[in-house]
Every structure is written in structure tokens, then in C-alpha cells.
Short mmCIF file of C-alpha atoms and ligand atoms in Angstrom, two decimals:
data_model
loop_
_atom_site.label_atom_id
_atom_site.label_comp_id
_atom_site.label_asym_id
_atom_site.label_seq_id
_atom_site.Cartn_x
_atom_site.Cartn_y
_atom_site.Cartn_z
CA MET A 120 0.00 0.02 -0.02
CA THR A 121 1.02 3.68 -0.38
CA VAL A 122 1.18 5.75 2.78
CA LEU A 123 1.45 9.53 2.60
CA VAL A 124 3.31 10.92 5.61
CA THR A 125 3.25 14.70 6.17
CA GLY A 126 5.99 16.30 8.24
CA GLY A 127 8.28 13.31 7.63
CA ALA A 128 11.45 15.44 7.74
CA GLY A 129 10.82 16.24 11.35
CA PHE A 130 11.56 14.25 14.45
CA ILE A 131 8.68 11.76 14.84
CA GLY A 132 7.70 11.68 11.13
CA ALA A 133 11.28 10.64 10.06
CA ASN A 134 11.32 7.93 12.84
CA PHE A 135 7.95 6.76 11.56
CA ILE A 136 9.23 6.47 7.95
CA PHE A 137 12.23 4.44 9.10
CA TYR A 138 10.00 2.28 11.30
CA TRP A 139 7.38 1.66 8.54
CA LEU A 140 9.74 0.82 5.77
CA ASN A 141 11.40 -1.74 8.04
CA ALA A 142 8.11 -3.12 9.40
CA HIS A 143 6.19 -3.25 6.08
CA PRO A 144 8.57 -4.14 3.28
CA GLY A 145 6.96 -3.68 -0.13
CA ASP A 146 4.87 -0.66 0.97
CA ARG A 147 5.39 2.75 -0.79
CA MET A 148 5.95 5.80 1.30
CA VAL A 149 5.54 9.37 0.09
CA CYS A 150 6.70 12.12 2.43
CA LEU A 151 5.32 15.71 2.04
CA ASP A 152 7.18 18.23 4.01
CA ARG A 153 7.57 22.04 3.73
CA LEU A 154 11.08 21.87 5.27
CA THR A 155 10.57 24.58 7.83
CA TYR A 156 13.33 25.37 10.28
CA ALA A 157 12.37 22.04 12.00
CA GLY A 158 12.53 19.87 8.88
CA ASN A 159 15.79 18.47 7.75
CA LEU A 160 16.28 16.60 4.53
CA SER A 161 19.55 15.21 5.89
CA THR A 162 17.54 13.25 8.46
CA LEU A 163 15.96 11.30 5.66
CA ARG A 164 19.30 10.55 3.95
CA PRO A 165 19.12 6.83 4.77
CA VAL A 166 15.89 6.40 2.71
CA LEU A 167 16.08 9.15 0.04
CA GLU A 168 17.41 6.88 -2.69
CA ARG A 169 15.16 3.93 -1.92
CA PRO A 170 12.83 3.17 -4.89
CA GLU A 171 9.77 2.80 -2.59
CA PHE A 172 10.33 6.27 -1.13
CA ARG A 173 9.47 9.69 -2.59
CA PHE A 174 10.01 13.08 -1.03
CA VAL A 175 7.96 16.05 -1.97
CA LYS A 176 8.70 19.55 -0.67
CA ALA A 177 5.37 21.25 -0.20
CA ASP A 178 3.09 22.89 2.26
CA ILE A 179 0.07 20.99 3.62
CA CYS A 180 -1.88 24.26 3.28
CA ASP A 181 -1.33 24.26 -0.52
CA ARG A 182 -4.50 22.61 -1.76
CA GLU A 183 -3.49 22.60 -5.43
CA THR A 184 -0.31 20.66 -4.70
CA LEU A 185 -2.29 18.28 -2.54
CA ASP A 186 -4.74 17.59 -5.37
CA ARG A 187 -1.90 16.85 -7.77
CA LEU A 188 -0.18 14.59 -5.31
CA PHE A 189 -3.30 12.66 -4.42
CA GLU A 190 -4.11 12.23 -8.18
CA GLU A 191 -0.60 10.89 -8.75
CA GLU A 192 -0.22 8.67 -5.72
CA HIS A 193 -3.74 7.63 -4.60
CA PRO A 194 -2.48 7.02 -1.01
CA GLU A 195 -4.41 4.34 0.88
CA ALA A 196 -3.51 6.03 4.17
CA VAL A 197 -2.46 9.54 5.26
CA VAL A 198 -0.62 10.17 8.55
CA ASN A 199 -0.40 13.80 9.50
CA PHE A 200 2.68 14.66 11.51
CA ALA A 201 3.14 18.09 9.85
CA ALA A 202 2.90 20.82 12.49
CA GLU A 203 4.50 23.66 14.22
CA SER A 204 5.41 21.81 17.34
CA HIS A 205 7.26 23.99 19.82
CA VAL A 206 5.31 25.57 22.71
CA ASP A 207 7.89 28.32 23.30
CA ARG A 208 7.72 29.44 19.66
CA SER A 209 3.84 29.44 19.79
CA ILE A 210 4.00 31.85 22.75
CA GLU A 211 6.27 34.23 20.76
CA ASP A 212 4.22 33.99 17.45
CA PRO A 213 0.97 32.06 17.39
CA GLU A 214 -0.12 32.80 13.86
CA VAL A 215 1.88 30.16 11.94
CA PHE A 216 0.59 27.55 14.39
CA LEU A 217 -2.96 28.40 13.35
CA ARG A 218 -2.06 28.28 9.73
CA THR A 219 -0.23 25.00 9.61
CA ASN A 220 -1.87 23.13 12.52
CA VAL A 221 -5.49 24.15 11.79
CA MET A 222 -5.76 25.24 8.20
CA GLY A 223 -3.26 22.68 7.03
CA THR A 224 -5.16 19.82 8.74
CA ALA A 225 -8.31 21.15 7.14
CA ALA A 226 -6.71 21.10 3.69
CA LEU A 227 -5.55 17.47 4.26
CA LEU A 228 -8.97 16.38 5.51
CA ASP A 229 -10.54 17.88 2.35
CA ALA A 230 -8.11 16.24 0.01
CA CYS A 231 -8.74 12.87 1.71
CA ARG A 232 -12.48 13.33 1.30
CA LYS A 233 -12.18 14.45 -2.31
CA TYR A 234 -10.09 11.43 -3.32
CA GLY A 235 -11.82 8.92 -1.06
CA THR A 236 -8.67 8.08 0.90
CA PRO A 237 -9.58 5.02 2.97
CA ARG A 238 -7.75 6.05 6.13
CA PHE A 239 -6.52 9.29 7.75
CA HIS A 240 -4.65 9.51 11.06
CA GLN A 241 -4.09 12.77 12.93
CA VAL A 242 -1.08 12.81 15.20
CA SER A 243 -2.05 14.85 18.20
CA THR A 244 -0.75 15.49 21.68
CA ASP A 245 -1.63 15.03 25.33
CA GLU A 246 -1.19 18.80 25.66
CA VAL A 247 -4.76 19.29 24.35
CA TYR A 248 -5.96 18.20 27.84
CA GLY A 249 -4.16 21.10 29.56
CA ASP A 250 -2.28 20.10 32.73
CA LEU A 251 -2.72 18.24 36.00
CA PRO A 252 -1.84 19.49 39.53
CA LEU A 253 1.51 18.31 40.98
CA ASP A 254 -0.14 17.10 44.24
CA ARG A 255 -2.72 14.69 42.75
CA PRO A 256 -0.51 11.77 41.41
CA GLU A 257 -3.62 9.60 40.97
CA LEU A 258 -4.99 11.81 38.22
CA ARG A 259 -4.26 11.00 34.52
CA PHE A 260 -5.62 12.08 31.20
CA THR A 261 -8.10 9.66 29.57
CA GLU A 262 -9.70 10.09 26.17
CA THR A 263 -12.77 11.54 27.87
CA THR A 264 -10.89 14.24 29.79
CA ASN A 265 -12.06 17.72 28.72
CA LEU A 266 -9.97 19.61 26.19
CA HIS A 267 -8.39 22.45 28.14
CA ALA A 268 -5.39 23.67 26.06
CA SER A 269 -2.92 26.11 27.75
CA SER A 270 -0.69 27.38 24.95
CA PRO A 271 -1.30 28.59 21.42
CA TYR A 272 0.36 25.34 20.26
CA SER A 273 -1.94 23.04 22.18
CA ALA A 274 -5.00 25.14 21.25
CA SER A 275 -4.21 24.79 17.62
CA LYS A 276 -3.66 21.03 18.04
CA ALA A 277 -7.04 20.74 19.93
CA SER A 278 -8.67 22.63 17.03
CA ALA A 279 -7.39 20.19 14.48
CA ASP A 280 -8.66 17.28 16.65
CA LEU A 281 -12.10 18.78 16.84
CA LEU A 282 -12.18 19.37 13.10
CA THR A 283 -11.11 15.75 12.43
CA LEU A 284 -13.78 14.34 14.74
CA ALA A 285 -16.36 16.67 13.18
CA TYR A 286 -15.50 15.21 9.73
CA CYS A 287 -15.86 11.74 11.09
CA ARG A 288 -19.27 12.46 12.53
CA THR A 289 -20.66 14.63 9.70
CA TYR A 290 -19.25 12.88 6.63
CA GLY A 291 -18.50 9.43 7.95
CA PHE A 292 -14.80 10.31 7.40
CA PRO A 293 -12.44 7.47 8.07
CA GLY A 294 -10.23 9.25 10.59
CA THR A 295 -8.49 8.34 13.83
CA ILE A 296 -6.60 10.48 16.38
CA SER A 297 -3.72 9.69 18.75
CA ARG A 298 -2.73 11.90 21.71
CA CYS A 299 0.82 11.10 22.77
CA SER A 300 2.91 12.27 25.64
CA ASN A 301 6.41 13.78 25.24
CA ASN A 302 8.58 11.80 22.86
CA TYR A 303 12.39 11.49 22.89
CA GLY A 304 14.93 9.61 20.67
CA PRO A 305 17.14 10.16 17.65
CA CYS A 306 16.73 13.10 15.27
CA GLN A 307 14.82 15.48 17.69
CA PHE A 308 15.41 19.11 16.92
CA PRO A 309 17.67 20.57 19.62
CA GLU A 310 15.19 23.25 20.79
CA LYS A 311 13.30 20.60 22.83
CA LEU A 312 14.24 19.70 26.38
CA ILE A 313 16.23 16.47 26.00
CA PRO A 314 18.33 17.19 22.89
CA LEU A 315 18.85 20.80 24.01
CA MET A 316 20.29 19.57 27.37
CA ILE A 317 22.47 16.94 25.60
CA ALA A 318 23.81 19.48 23.04
CA ASN A 319 24.52 22.12 25.68
CA ALA A 320 26.07 19.71 28.11
CA LEU A 321 28.35 18.33 25.33
CA GLN A 322 29.53 21.95 24.76
CA ASN A 323 29.80 22.71 28.48
CA LYS A 324 27.11 25.41 28.15
CA PRO A 325 24.55 26.31 30.83
CA LEU A 326 21.53 23.98 31.04
CA PRO A 327 18.54 26.29 31.32
CA VAL A 328 15.77 24.85 33.57
CA TYR A 329 12.53 26.84 33.51
CA GLY A 330 11.07 27.93 36.85
CA THR A 331 11.52 25.45 39.68
CA GLY A 332 12.28 22.48 37.49
CA LYS A 333 9.46 20.58 39.26
CA ASN A 334 7.18 20.35 36.18
CA VAL A 335 6.48 16.78 35.24
CA ARG A 336 6.38 15.21 31.74
CA ASP A 337 5.51 11.61 30.73
CA TRP A 338 8.32 10.38 28.43
CA LEU A 339 7.90 7.86 25.58
CA TYR A 340 10.64 6.52 23.30
CA VAL A 341 9.78 7.60 19.76
CA GLU A 342 9.76 4.05 18.29
CA ASP A 343 7.04 3.10 20.70
CA HIS A 344 4.97 6.00 19.42
CA CYS A 345 5.51 4.86 15.82
CA ARG A 346 4.37 1.29 16.68
CA ALA A 347 1.23 2.65 18.34
CA ILE A 348 0.32 4.72 15.20
CA ASP A 349 0.85 1.69 13.06
CA LEU A 350 -1.51 -0.33 15.17
CA ILE A 351 -4.18 2.42 15.25
CA LEU A 352 -3.90 2.88 11.50
CA ARG A 353 -4.39 -0.78 10.78
CA LYS A 354 -6.69 -1.86 13.60
CA GLY A 355 -8.09 1.16 15.44
CA ARG A 356 -11.75 2.11 15.27
CA ILE A 357 -12.69 4.89 12.96
CA GLY A 358 -13.77 8.09 14.73
CA GLU A 359 -11.85 7.20 17.89
CA VAL A 360 -9.20 8.90 19.96
CA TYR A 361 -6.37 6.82 21.49
CA ASN A 362 -4.06 8.12 24.19
CA ILE A 363 -0.40 7.04 24.02
CA GLY A 364 1.83 7.34 27.12
CA GLY A 365 5.12 6.05 28.43
CA ASP A 366 4.15 5.57 32.11
CA CYS A 367 7.36 7.38 32.70
CA GLU A 368 6.79 10.53 34.70
CA LEU A 369 9.83 12.60 35.53
CA GLU A 370 10.42 16.01 36.93
CA ASN A 371 12.43 18.18 34.48
CA ILE A 372 15.14 18.68 37.00
CA ALA A 373 15.56 14.95 37.60
CA LEU A 374 15.80 14.38 33.89
CA VAL A 375 18.45 17.07 33.41
CA ARG A 376 20.45 15.72 36.33
CA ARG A 377 20.19 12.24 34.77
CA ILE A 378 21.58 13.56 31.46
CA CYS A 379 24.46 15.23 33.37
CA ARG A 380 25.28 11.87 35.00
CA GLU A 381 25.12 9.87 31.73
CA LEU A 382 27.45 12.39 30.03
CA GLY A 383 29.84 12.73 33.04
CA LYS A 384 29.13 16.48 33.24
CA PRO A 385 28.87 18.53 36.44
CA GLU A 386 25.42 19.54 37.71
CA SER A 387 26.87 23.03 38.18
CA LEU A 388 26.02 23.57 34.51
CA ILE A 389 22.32 23.58 35.51
CA THR A 390 20.92 27.20 35.58
CA TYR A 391 17.43 28.08 36.69
CA VAL A 392 15.93 30.66 34.31
CA ALA A 393 12.59 32.54 34.11
CA ASP A 394 9.56 30.26 33.77
CA ARG A 395 7.63 29.67 30.52
CA LYS A 396 4.44 31.73 30.41
CA GLY A 397 1.35 29.53 31.25
CA HIS A 398 3.79 26.57 31.90
CA ASP A 399 1.79 23.31 32.19
CA LEU A 400 2.60 21.61 35.48
CA ARG A 401 2.14 17.95 34.86
CA TYR A 402 1.12 15.63 31.99
CA ALA A 403 0.26 11.99 32.76
CA ILE A 404 -1.44 9.70 30.25
CA ASP A 405 -3.68 6.79 30.76
CA SER A 406 -3.21 4.67 27.71
CA GLY A 407 -5.43 1.82 28.91
CA LYS A 408 -7.69 2.02 25.87
CA LEU A 409 -4.83 1.39 23.41
CA ARG A 410 -3.46 -1.33 25.62
CA HIS A 411 -6.73 -3.24 25.97
CA GLU A 412 -8.16 -2.75 22.47
CA LEU A 413 -5.06 -3.06 20.42
CA GLY A 414 -2.53 -4.80 22.72
CA TRP A 415 0.02 -2.02 22.69
CA ARG A 416 2.53 -1.31 25.39
CA PRO A 417 5.78 0.63 25.51
CA GLU A 418 8.69 -1.67 24.82
CA THR A 419 11.67 0.62 25.53
CA GLY A 420 12.24 1.56 29.15
CA PHE A 421 13.64 4.94 30.07
CA GLU A 422 17.12 3.55 30.97
CA GLU A 423 17.55 1.98 27.52
CA GLY A 424 15.80 4.85 25.67
CA ILE A 425 17.84 7.68 27.07
CA ARG A 426 21.14 5.76 26.53
CA ASN A 427 20.17 5.12 22.89
CA THR A 428 19.30 8.76 22.54
CA ILE A 429 22.51 10.10 24.05
CA ARG A 430 24.50 7.61 21.92
CA TRP A 431 22.77 8.90 18.82
CA TYR A 432 23.62 12.47 19.56
CA LEU A 433 27.25 11.51 20.31
CA GLU A 434 27.50 9.56 17.06
CA ASN A 435 25.66 12.16 14.97
CA ARG A 436 27.35 15.39 16.13
CA ASP A 437 27.49 16.75 12.55
CA TRP A 438 23.64 16.57 12.35
CA TRP A 439 22.99 18.85 15.34
CA VAL A 440 26.12 20.98 15.09
CA GLU A 441 24.93 22.01 11.60
CA ILE A 442 21.44 22.86 12.94
CA ILE A 443 22.63 24.89 15.91
CA SER A 444 25.07 26.95 13.75
CA GLY A 445 22.25 28.19 11.40
CA GLU A 446 19.23 30.36 12.15
CA TYR A 447 18.75 28.44 15.37
CA ARG A 448 21.56 30.63 16.85
CA ASP A 449 19.38 33.71 16.58
CA TYR A 450 16.42 31.80 18.16
CA TYR A 451 18.55 30.69 21.04
CA GLU A 452 19.92 34.18 21.62
CA LYS A 453 16.35 35.61 21.58
CA MET A 454 14.85 32.96 23.92
CA TYR A 455 17.71 32.51 26.34
CA GLY A 456 19.90 35.62 25.99
CA ASN A 457 18.25 37.71 28.75
CA ARG A 458 16.21 35.10 30.47
P1 LIG B 130 8.89 18.60 14.39
O1 LIG B 130 8.74 20.13 14.64
O2 LIG B 130 10.22 17.95 14.65
O3 LIG B 130 8.61 18.31 12.85
C1 LIG B 130 7.57 18.93 12.16
C2 LIG B 130 7.72 18.71 10.69
O4 LIG B 130 6.59 19.30 10.00
C3 LIG B 130 8.99 19.38 10.07
O5 LIG B 130 9.68 18.51 9.21
C4 LIG B 130 8.42 20.60 9.35
O6 LIG B 130 9.22 20.99 8.22
C5 LIG B 130 7.04 20.05 8.92
N1 LIG B 130 6.08 21.17 8.61
C6 LIG B 130 5.83 22.22 9.40
N2 LIG B 130 4.89 22.99 8.82
C7 LIG B 130 4.53 22.38 7.64
C8 LIG B 130 3.69 22.67 6.62
N3 LIG B 130 2.94 23.80 6.64
N4 LIG B 130 3.55 21.85 5.56
C9 LIG B 130 4.33 20.72 5.51
N5 LIG B 130 5.24 20.38 6.50
C10 LIG B 130 5.33 21.20 7.52
O7 LIG B 130 7.75 17.91 15.17
P2 LIG B 130 7.66 16.50 15.85
O8 LIG B 130 8.17 16.61 17.24
O9 LIG B 130 8.18 15.47 15.01
O10 LIG B 130 6.06 16.29 16.00
C11 LIG B 130 5.38 15.67 14.93
C12 LIG B 130 3.89 15.63 15.32
O11 LIG B 130 3.67 14.97 16.54
C13 LIG B 130 3.27 17.03 15.54
O12 LIG B 130 1.97 17.05 14.99
C14 LIG B 130 3.23 17.15 17.08
O13 LIG B 130 2.15 18.00 17.45
C15 LIG B 130 2.97 15.80 17.46
N6 LIG B 130 3.44 15.35 18.78
C16 LIG B 130 4.77 15.61 19.18
C17 LIG B 130 5.26 15.24 20.38
C18 LIG B 130 6.75 15.42 20.80
O14 LIG B 130 7.01 15.10 21.93
N7 LIG B 130 7.61 15.82 19.95
C19 LIG B 130 4.39 14.59 21.28
C20 LIG B 130 3.06 14.35 20.92
C21 LIG B 130 2.62 14.81 19.67
P1 LIG B 131 9.61 20.75 25.68
O1 LIG B 131 10.65 19.82 25.27
O2 LIG B 131 9.56 22.15 25.04
O3 LIG B 131 8.18 20.02 25.56
P2 LIG B 131 6.71 20.47 26.05
O4 LIG B 131 6.72 21.83 26.53
O5 LIG B 131 5.92 20.32 24.79
O6 LIG B 131 6.36 19.46 27.16
O7 LIG B 131 9.73 21.00 27.26
C1 LIG B 131 9.64 19.96 28.16
C2 LIG B 131 9.71 20.48 29.57
O8 LIG B 131 11.03 21.10 29.78
C3 LIG B 131 8.74 21.63 29.75
O9 LIG B 131 8.24 21.56 31.14
C4 LIG B 131 9.55 22.91 29.72
C5 LIG B 131 10.92 22.46 30.17
N1 LIG B 131 12.04 23.12 29.48
C6 LIG B 131 13.11 23.65 30.28
O10 LIG B 131 13.01 23.63 31.52
N2 LIG B 131 14.12 24.28 29.60
C7 LIG B 131 14.21 24.33 28.27
O11 LIG B 131 15.23 24.93 27.76
C8 LIG B 131 13.22 23.74 27.46
C9 LIG B 131 13.30 23.80 26.00
C10 LIG B 131 12.17 23.14 28.17
#
């Protein structure tokens, strides 16, 4: 079958392409990506020359290009990873988040309807549920938790979810949604917590922890996320939302200390900086529905996952050094210069 993956030059999309080509030999994969600051064609180097793979540089908001591509490829499934994905950037400039995450998803939904695509999967986030208090460890997000987005990023993702569900209900559209917790692993852009801390520690630069460092995130190794999407795409029920979580809650400060230990770097590099505006306190996912209905569970524990990740950044220094020497430098100066 032919699978169209949008945003496949980014972190999770690229890992999904590698995963899928390995798990489903014989399938064709088409990757559509605008190559924003977060998209890197070099990430896809291992598959670019493979005959079953095609890369198209385009914007998911560009309806004419989508029409042409759907006419050429007739994908049997579309998985939408394409998004503006960084909360801090959404706080600085929300508009592009609305454009890509809401209008872009709408354009894809319409293309799938127009060409009768049998399956569409929207990759969403646990951040659509807002946050949980730090002193109620028994609380977790389920699929029926109210949407209560805190940041422009999560509000735009929640909007895309609502639109997808509305298409399912109104048009009998064959869509599914997954809401996953924080991912980590190879090829993550170094503006996100784990790769930023690894890259800074390796350069003996300060490790900027927002606020108290007590905020909690639920970490999942990226390959486990890819496997969950594969299952939902093939066996999930249409019109349904599935939560995906790692059952691995960690305070940011504990995670940063852990990275220091793994790299043999002193904790004196840790610097507390001004908190993020509207900073979500805690995310915790109940993925019971996915476990019981589809038999999924995370296979990579945090010990193994963080070591694999650190090893990848050590072995692929050129990849991230090139990124942090480009326009990222201006971003870093703006966000952290006077914090
Ligand atoms: P990323 O920022 O690393 O990659 C996003 C990709 O989308 C990039 O390759 C970028 O070039 C592309 N893109 C952006 N705008 C586009 C447009 N208008 N048209 C076409 N391509 C465009 O993001 P990621 O971390 O890989 O996240 C992928 C998806 O997973 C997102 O939808 C995100 O909301 C969701 N998600 C991420 C996490 C996480 O921890 N990273 C957790 C849960 C859900
Ligand atoms: P991030 O990787 O941006 O993911 P998200 O905000 O989508 O969960 O941040 C993860 C956590 O780490 C979040 O609580 C904010 C915090 N953080 C820092 O303390 N310092 C940093 O430099 C960054 C990027 C994040």
C-alpha cells in the first residue's frame, strides 16, 4: 500500500518512515514536508534513494499541490505529523501555528475526502488536555478528559482534533486520532528539552531549567509511538481517539540531572531561568484503551531509551552541530539571551 506521511522530515515523522519501511517491506511511502526550520532533509538521507520512497517539498496548506499529489499517488493512508510543534515558539508568534496546525489539517482532510482516501490519522498530543496538578498523582488524562489547552500550540492541536472528529461524525470520514505524551529519541530538533540539554552539556554550556524544574512530563521513546500509530492505522476504530503514554513521569530537574550523569558532566552547569508563560505543571497519560483494544505497550524503558538517545547525539554530532550553527543561533539568543 501507499502511505502519505506529512511532516516526515521532522523528528517523529522521520522515525515513523524508518519504522514503517522496516516493518512493512513492499509498501510505498511518500513524504510531504515544507522543510521549515524544524525539517531536515539530511535526516531522511538513509531512505532518500530507496525506490519505494518519494520526497515532495510542499506545504500542507497548498490545496492545489495536494490535489496533484493525491491524483498521482492515490494514497491508501495519510498520517499527518506536519505541524509547528514547539510551545515556546507558539508563545512568541501564534499565527503560523494556526495556519499549519489548523488550516493545514483542514486542507488534508478535504483532500482525503475528495479522493476517497480509505484512512486518515491525525497525530495529536496530550497537551490538548491542559495540565494536571502536581499534588494529585492519581490523576491522569483519559480520552474523555475535557480539552483544556494552555498554549497557542496546544490550542491549535485541539482545534485540529475537533475538526477531524467533526469530519468523522458529519461525513462518515475514516479518521482516527492519537494523543501522545512527550517523545524522545534520535533526530529530535535541539530546541526541545532532552536534545537541548544533551547538546548544551556536550558543549559545556549552561543547562537552562525553567522555573523550579518541578514540572512533570511523561516520556515515551519515539519508536514506541511509531508502533502505536501503526496499530491504530491498521486496527483502530474509525472516529476514535487513542491516548499513548510512556508511564514514565519525571520532573524536569531529575531528567536534566540524569543527562549530566550519563554524560559525566557537572550539575553546576544547571541554571534556573525565568519560567515559561502559562507553563503546564504535569502531564500523565492513561493509555489503557490502546493497551486493551489493540494490545500495545511501550517496549523501550527509560534507561535504554535515554542511553540510545544520548549515543545517537554523540555519534551524529554533525547533524545537530549544523542545525545549531544556522538560524537556530538567533532563536537561542532571543529565547535565552536575557532570560
Ligand atoms: P517537528 O517540529 O520535529 O517536525 C515537524 C515537521 O513538520 C517538520 O519537518 C516541518 O518541516 C514540517 N512542517 C511544518 N509545517 C509544515 C507545513 N505547513 N507543511 C508541511 N510540512 C510542515 O515535530 P515532531 O516533534 O516530529 O512532532 C510531529 C507531530 O507529533 C506534531 O503534529 C506534534 O504536534 C505531534 N506530537 C509531538 C510530540 C513530541 O514530543 N515531539 C508529542 C506528541 C505529539
Ligand atoms: P519541551 O521539550 O519544550 O516540551 P513540552 O513543553 O511540549 O512538554 O519541554 C519539556 C519540559 O522542559 C517543559 O516543562 C519545559 C521544560 N524546558 C526547560 O526547563 N528548559 C528548556 O530549555 C526547554 C526547552 C524546556
